XYZ file of C-alpha atoms in Angstrom:
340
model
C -7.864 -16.404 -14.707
C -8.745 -15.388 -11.358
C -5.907 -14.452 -8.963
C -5.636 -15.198 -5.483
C -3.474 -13.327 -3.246
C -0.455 -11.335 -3.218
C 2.489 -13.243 -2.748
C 5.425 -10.429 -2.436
C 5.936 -6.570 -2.974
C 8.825 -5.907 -4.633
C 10.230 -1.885 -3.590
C 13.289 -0.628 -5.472
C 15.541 1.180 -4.169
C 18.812 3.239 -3.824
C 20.023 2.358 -0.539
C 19.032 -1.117 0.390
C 20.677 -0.889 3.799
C 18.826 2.464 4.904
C 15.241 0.659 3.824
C 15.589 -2.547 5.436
C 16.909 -0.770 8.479
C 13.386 1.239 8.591
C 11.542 -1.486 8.022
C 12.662 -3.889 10.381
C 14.291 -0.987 12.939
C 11.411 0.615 13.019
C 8.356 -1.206 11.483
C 9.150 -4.516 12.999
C 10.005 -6.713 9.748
C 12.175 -9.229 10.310
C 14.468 -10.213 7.131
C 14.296 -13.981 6.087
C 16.669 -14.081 3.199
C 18.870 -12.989 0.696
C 19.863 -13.003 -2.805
C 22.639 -11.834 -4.963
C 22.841 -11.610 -8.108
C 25.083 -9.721 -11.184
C 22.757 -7.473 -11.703
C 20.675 -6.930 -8.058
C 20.734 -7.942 -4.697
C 17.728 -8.555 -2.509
C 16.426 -8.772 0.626
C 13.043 -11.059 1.708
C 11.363 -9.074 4.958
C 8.609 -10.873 6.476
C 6.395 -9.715 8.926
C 2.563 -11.499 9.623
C 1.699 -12.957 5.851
C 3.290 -9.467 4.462
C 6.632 -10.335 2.132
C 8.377 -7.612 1.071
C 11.267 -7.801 -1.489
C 14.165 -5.387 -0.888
C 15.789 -4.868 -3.987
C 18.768 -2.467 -5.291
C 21.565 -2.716 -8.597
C 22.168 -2.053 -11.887
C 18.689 -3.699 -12.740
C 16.557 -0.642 -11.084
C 18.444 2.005 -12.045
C 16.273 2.964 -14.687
C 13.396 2.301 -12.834
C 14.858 4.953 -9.754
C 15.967 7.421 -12.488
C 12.260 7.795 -13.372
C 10.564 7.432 -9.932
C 13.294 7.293 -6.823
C 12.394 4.670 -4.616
C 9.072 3.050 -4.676
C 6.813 -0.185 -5.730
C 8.216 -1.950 -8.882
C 6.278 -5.355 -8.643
C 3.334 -6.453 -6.757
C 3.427 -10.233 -7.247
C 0.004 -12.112 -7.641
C -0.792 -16.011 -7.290
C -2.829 -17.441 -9.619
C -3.750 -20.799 -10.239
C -2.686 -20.873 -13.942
C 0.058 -19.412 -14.912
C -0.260 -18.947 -18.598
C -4.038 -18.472 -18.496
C -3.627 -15.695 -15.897
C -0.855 -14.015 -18.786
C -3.213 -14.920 -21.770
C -6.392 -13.200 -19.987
C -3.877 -9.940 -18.990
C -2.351 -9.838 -22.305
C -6.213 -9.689 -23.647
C -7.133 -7.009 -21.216
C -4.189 -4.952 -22.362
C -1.187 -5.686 -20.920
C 2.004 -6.623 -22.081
C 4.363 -9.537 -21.127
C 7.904 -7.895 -19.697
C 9.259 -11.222 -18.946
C 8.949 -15.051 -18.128
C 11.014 -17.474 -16.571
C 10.990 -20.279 -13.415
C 7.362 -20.844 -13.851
C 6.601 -17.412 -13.531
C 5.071 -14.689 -15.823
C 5.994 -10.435 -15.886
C 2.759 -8.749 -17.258
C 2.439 -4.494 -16.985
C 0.041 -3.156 -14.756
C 0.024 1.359 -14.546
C 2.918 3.084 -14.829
C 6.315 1.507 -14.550
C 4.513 -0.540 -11.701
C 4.227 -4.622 -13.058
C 2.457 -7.851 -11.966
C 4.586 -10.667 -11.481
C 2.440 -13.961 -12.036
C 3.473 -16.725 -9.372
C 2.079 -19.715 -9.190
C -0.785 -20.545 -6.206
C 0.447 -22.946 -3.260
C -1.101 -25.726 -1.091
C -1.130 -23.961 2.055
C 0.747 -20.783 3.049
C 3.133 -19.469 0.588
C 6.618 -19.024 1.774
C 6.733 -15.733 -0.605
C 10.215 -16.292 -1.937
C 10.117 -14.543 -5.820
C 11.100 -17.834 -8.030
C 14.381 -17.825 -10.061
C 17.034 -16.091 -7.208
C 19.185 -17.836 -5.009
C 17.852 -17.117 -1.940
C 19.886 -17.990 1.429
C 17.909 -17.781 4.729
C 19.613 -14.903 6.804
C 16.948 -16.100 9.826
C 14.383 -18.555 10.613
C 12.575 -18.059 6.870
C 10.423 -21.046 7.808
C 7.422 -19.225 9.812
C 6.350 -15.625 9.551
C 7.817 -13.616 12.279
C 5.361 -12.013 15.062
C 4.549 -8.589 15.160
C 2.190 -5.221 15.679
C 1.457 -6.288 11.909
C -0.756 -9.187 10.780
C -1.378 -9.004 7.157
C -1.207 -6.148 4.059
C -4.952 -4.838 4.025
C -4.618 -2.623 0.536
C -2.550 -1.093 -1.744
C -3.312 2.305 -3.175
C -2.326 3.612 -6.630
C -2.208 6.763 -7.914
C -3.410 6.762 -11.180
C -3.601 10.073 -13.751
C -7.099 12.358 -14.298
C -9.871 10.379 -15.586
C -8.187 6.798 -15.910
C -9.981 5.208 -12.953
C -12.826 3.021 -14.594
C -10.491 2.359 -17.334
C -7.920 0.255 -14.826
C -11.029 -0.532 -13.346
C -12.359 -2.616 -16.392
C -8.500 -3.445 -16.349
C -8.189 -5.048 -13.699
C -11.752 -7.213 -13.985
C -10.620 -8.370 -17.550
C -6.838 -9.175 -16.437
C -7.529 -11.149 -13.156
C -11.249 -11.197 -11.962
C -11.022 -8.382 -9.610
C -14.897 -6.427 -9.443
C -15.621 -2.942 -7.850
C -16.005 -3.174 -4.327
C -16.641 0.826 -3.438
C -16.227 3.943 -4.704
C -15.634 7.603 -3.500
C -15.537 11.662 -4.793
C -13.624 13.661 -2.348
C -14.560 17.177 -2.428
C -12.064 19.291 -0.465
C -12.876 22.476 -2.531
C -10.301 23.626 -4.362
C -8.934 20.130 -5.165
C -10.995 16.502 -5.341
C -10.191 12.717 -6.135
C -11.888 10.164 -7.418
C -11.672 6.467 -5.070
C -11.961 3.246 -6.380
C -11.929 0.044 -4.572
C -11.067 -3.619 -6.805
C -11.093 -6.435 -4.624
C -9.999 -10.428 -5.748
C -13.232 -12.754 -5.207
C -10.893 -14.370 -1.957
C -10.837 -10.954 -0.625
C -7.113 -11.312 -0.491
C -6.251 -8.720 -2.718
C -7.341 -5.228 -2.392
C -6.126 -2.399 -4.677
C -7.846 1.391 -4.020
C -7.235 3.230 -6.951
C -6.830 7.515 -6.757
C -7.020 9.684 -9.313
C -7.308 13.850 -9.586
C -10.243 15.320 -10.885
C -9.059 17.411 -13.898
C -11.705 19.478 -13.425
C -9.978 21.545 -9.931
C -7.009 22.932 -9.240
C -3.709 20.455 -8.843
C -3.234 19.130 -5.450
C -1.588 16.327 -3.532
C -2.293 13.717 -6.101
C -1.258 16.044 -8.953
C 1.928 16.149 -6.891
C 2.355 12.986 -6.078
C 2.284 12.160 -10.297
C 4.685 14.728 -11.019
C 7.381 13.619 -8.054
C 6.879 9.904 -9.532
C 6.927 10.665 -12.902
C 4.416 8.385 -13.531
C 1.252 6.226 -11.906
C 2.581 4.673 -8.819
C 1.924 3.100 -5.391
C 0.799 5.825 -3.316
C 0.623 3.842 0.361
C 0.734 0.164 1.529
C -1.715 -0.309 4.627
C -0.973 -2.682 6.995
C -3.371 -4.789 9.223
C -3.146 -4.378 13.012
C -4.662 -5.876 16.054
C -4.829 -2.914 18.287
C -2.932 0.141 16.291
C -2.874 3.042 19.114
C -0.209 0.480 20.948
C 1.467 0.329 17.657
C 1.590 3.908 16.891
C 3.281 4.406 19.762
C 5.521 1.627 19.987
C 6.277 2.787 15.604
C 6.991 6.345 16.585
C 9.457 5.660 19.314
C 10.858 3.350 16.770
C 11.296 6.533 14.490
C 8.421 6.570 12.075
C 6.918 9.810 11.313
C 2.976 10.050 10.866
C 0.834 12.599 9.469
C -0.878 15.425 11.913
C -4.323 15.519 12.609
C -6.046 18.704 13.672
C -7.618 19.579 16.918
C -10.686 19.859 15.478
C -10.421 16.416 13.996
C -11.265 15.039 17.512
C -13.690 17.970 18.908
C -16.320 16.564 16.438
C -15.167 12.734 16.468
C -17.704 12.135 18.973
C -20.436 13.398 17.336
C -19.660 11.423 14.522
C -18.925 8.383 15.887
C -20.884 8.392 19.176
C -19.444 4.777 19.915
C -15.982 5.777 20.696
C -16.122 8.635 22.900
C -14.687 6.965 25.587
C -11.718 6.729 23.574
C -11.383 9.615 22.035
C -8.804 11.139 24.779
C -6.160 8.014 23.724
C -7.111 8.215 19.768
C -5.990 12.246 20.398
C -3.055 11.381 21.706
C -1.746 8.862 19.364
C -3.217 11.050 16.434
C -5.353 7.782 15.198
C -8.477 8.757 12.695
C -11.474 7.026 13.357
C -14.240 6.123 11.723
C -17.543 3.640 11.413
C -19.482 1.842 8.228
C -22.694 -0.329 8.986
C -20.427 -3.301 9.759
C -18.110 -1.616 12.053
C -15.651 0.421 13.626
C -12.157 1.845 11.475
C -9.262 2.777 12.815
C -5.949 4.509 10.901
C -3.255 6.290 10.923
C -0.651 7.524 7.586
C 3.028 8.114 7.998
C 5.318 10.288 6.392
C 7.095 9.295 3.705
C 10.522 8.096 4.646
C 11.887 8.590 0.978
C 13.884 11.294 -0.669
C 11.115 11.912 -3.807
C 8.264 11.994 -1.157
C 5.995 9.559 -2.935
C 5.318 5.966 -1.472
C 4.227 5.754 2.204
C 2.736 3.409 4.632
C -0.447 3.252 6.817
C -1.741 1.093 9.863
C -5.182 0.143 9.964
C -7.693 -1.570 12.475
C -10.734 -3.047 11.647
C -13.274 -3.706 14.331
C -15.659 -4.850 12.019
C -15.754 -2.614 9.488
C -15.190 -3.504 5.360
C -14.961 -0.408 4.193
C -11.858 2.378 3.747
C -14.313 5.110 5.787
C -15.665 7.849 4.121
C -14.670 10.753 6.403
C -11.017 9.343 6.844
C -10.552 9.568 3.117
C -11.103 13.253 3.555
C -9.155 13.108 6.116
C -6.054 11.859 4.347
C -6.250 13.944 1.713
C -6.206 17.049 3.916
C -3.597 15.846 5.872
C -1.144 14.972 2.848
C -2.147 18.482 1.271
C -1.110 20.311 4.685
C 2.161 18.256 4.741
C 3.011 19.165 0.966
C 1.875 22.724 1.494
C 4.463 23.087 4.332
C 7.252 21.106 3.147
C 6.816 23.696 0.020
């Protein structure tokens, strides 16, 4: 019942012109194919192993109605198809649909988990049942600052962590990898961290702590409407070269204080040589007992302010860093507190 990897993302949206433009404009995705169909159109964007599905039409209205643009589907291979529906359907979930193989189960919120079947080799990632035409050379992964999608975070409401938790063990075999409290005084979050047994699939789930005041995440609920996709994080080889080369591009990342970087070197005594160039390109930093961390969190290019993105670099290290969690919550709280 175990599942493997994800094989797409599918994002909903309004304006399926404007979000494939930022993506491969300014993110470097390069689109692979398209489909058309009565009721949607799609595009297939492809950059390292990521495939991300593009998708806009009468079939996500209601879905955009209740949420504006965001995550819909995170697609998951498994090796069994019906088993992997069977063992959801006992954990809880529902079936939405089924059809070309495949299997729709729920996951949180309006978010589901298309069931794909696993491949021999590298899966092409194109969702089963459209009628895809290649728009480019679909038959390799295009090059690019990013290699590979490192985690997804959800949002998740006060107090439901351990129960998607036990969710998502029962439904498809994924087991606690970490965990986290975030103090930030007037407002905290509970972290936890589900990872597949091929370490392929890594979902940190976020939650408010009822027990403080309302803050980002509180925020982030009530803009969505419901439990969401808070960030995707994408894998990168070196990322202050790719911060740069994004933000010329036109993404907008998150501030990070002065101060941030006036105690870095205390903290991480390895990278003080470095800490000039991770000022200037705004990159957090951090360091587990396997490595070195490196990430940065953009702004969200989206009209609800909900979904966003994030580039990571791992020298090493398995972990999400402790201090950079704190970090990213302050960082989204200043940006909501301004924008208000």
């Amino acid at each position: 019942m175990a599942v493997h990897d994800v094989a797409y993302i599918e994002l909903y949206t309004s304006n399926r012109k404007s979000v494939v433009d930022y993506f491969v404009s300014s993110m470097g995705f390069t689109q692979a194919a398209e489909a058309v169909a009565v009721d949607r159109s799609s595009a297939l964007l492809r950059q390292g192993s990521v495939n991300l599905v593009v998708t806009t039409g009468p079939a996500t209205w209601k879905f955009l109605s209740a949420h504006g643009d965001g995550i819909a589907d995170i697609a998951l291979t498994c090796d069994d198809v019906d088993q992997s529906t069977r063992a959801a359907v006992a954990a809880g979930a529902t079936v939405t649909g089924s059809a070309h193989g495949t299997s729709t189960v729920s996951g949180f919120g309006s978010v589901t988990h298309t069931l794909v079947p696993r491949q021999d080799g590298p899966s092409p990632g194109l969702p089963p049942g459209r009628n895809w035409s290649e728009v480019a050379d679909g038959s390799a992964a295009p090059t690019g600052r990013i290699q590979l999608l490192d985690h997804i975070a959800i949002c998740l409401d006060a107090a439901s962590i351990d129960t998607y938790g036990v969710f998502y063990r029962d439904a498809f075999g994924l087991t606690r990898y970490s965990s986290e409290y975030v103090d930030v005084g007037a407002h905290a979050m509970d972290s936890l961290v589900v990872r597949s047994a091929s370490g392929q699939i890594t979902f940190t789930l976020v939650a408010p702590d009822p027990r403080k005041g309302p803050g980002q995440l509180d925020a982030f609920l009530e803009r969505n409407g419901a439990p969401g996709v808070q960030h995707l994080a994408f894998l990168v080889e070196s990322i202050i070269p790719a911060v740069h080369e994004f933000r010329d591009r036109g993404v907008e990342f998150l501030t990070v204080p002065e101060s941030y970087y006036d105690s870095l070197a205390e903290r991480v005594p390895g990278m003080t040589a470095e800490i000039d160039r991770l000022r200037a390109a705004q990159v957090l930093a951090d360091r587990d007992e396997w490595g070195d961390l490196l990430q940065l969190f953009s702004r969200s290019p989206y009209e609800r302010n909900t979904l966003f993105y994030e580039l990571i670099q791992r020298r090493g290290s398995r972990g999400f860093g402790s201090s950079n969690i704190r970090a990213l919550y302050e960082a989204v709280e200043r940006d909501r507190l301004a924008a208000e």
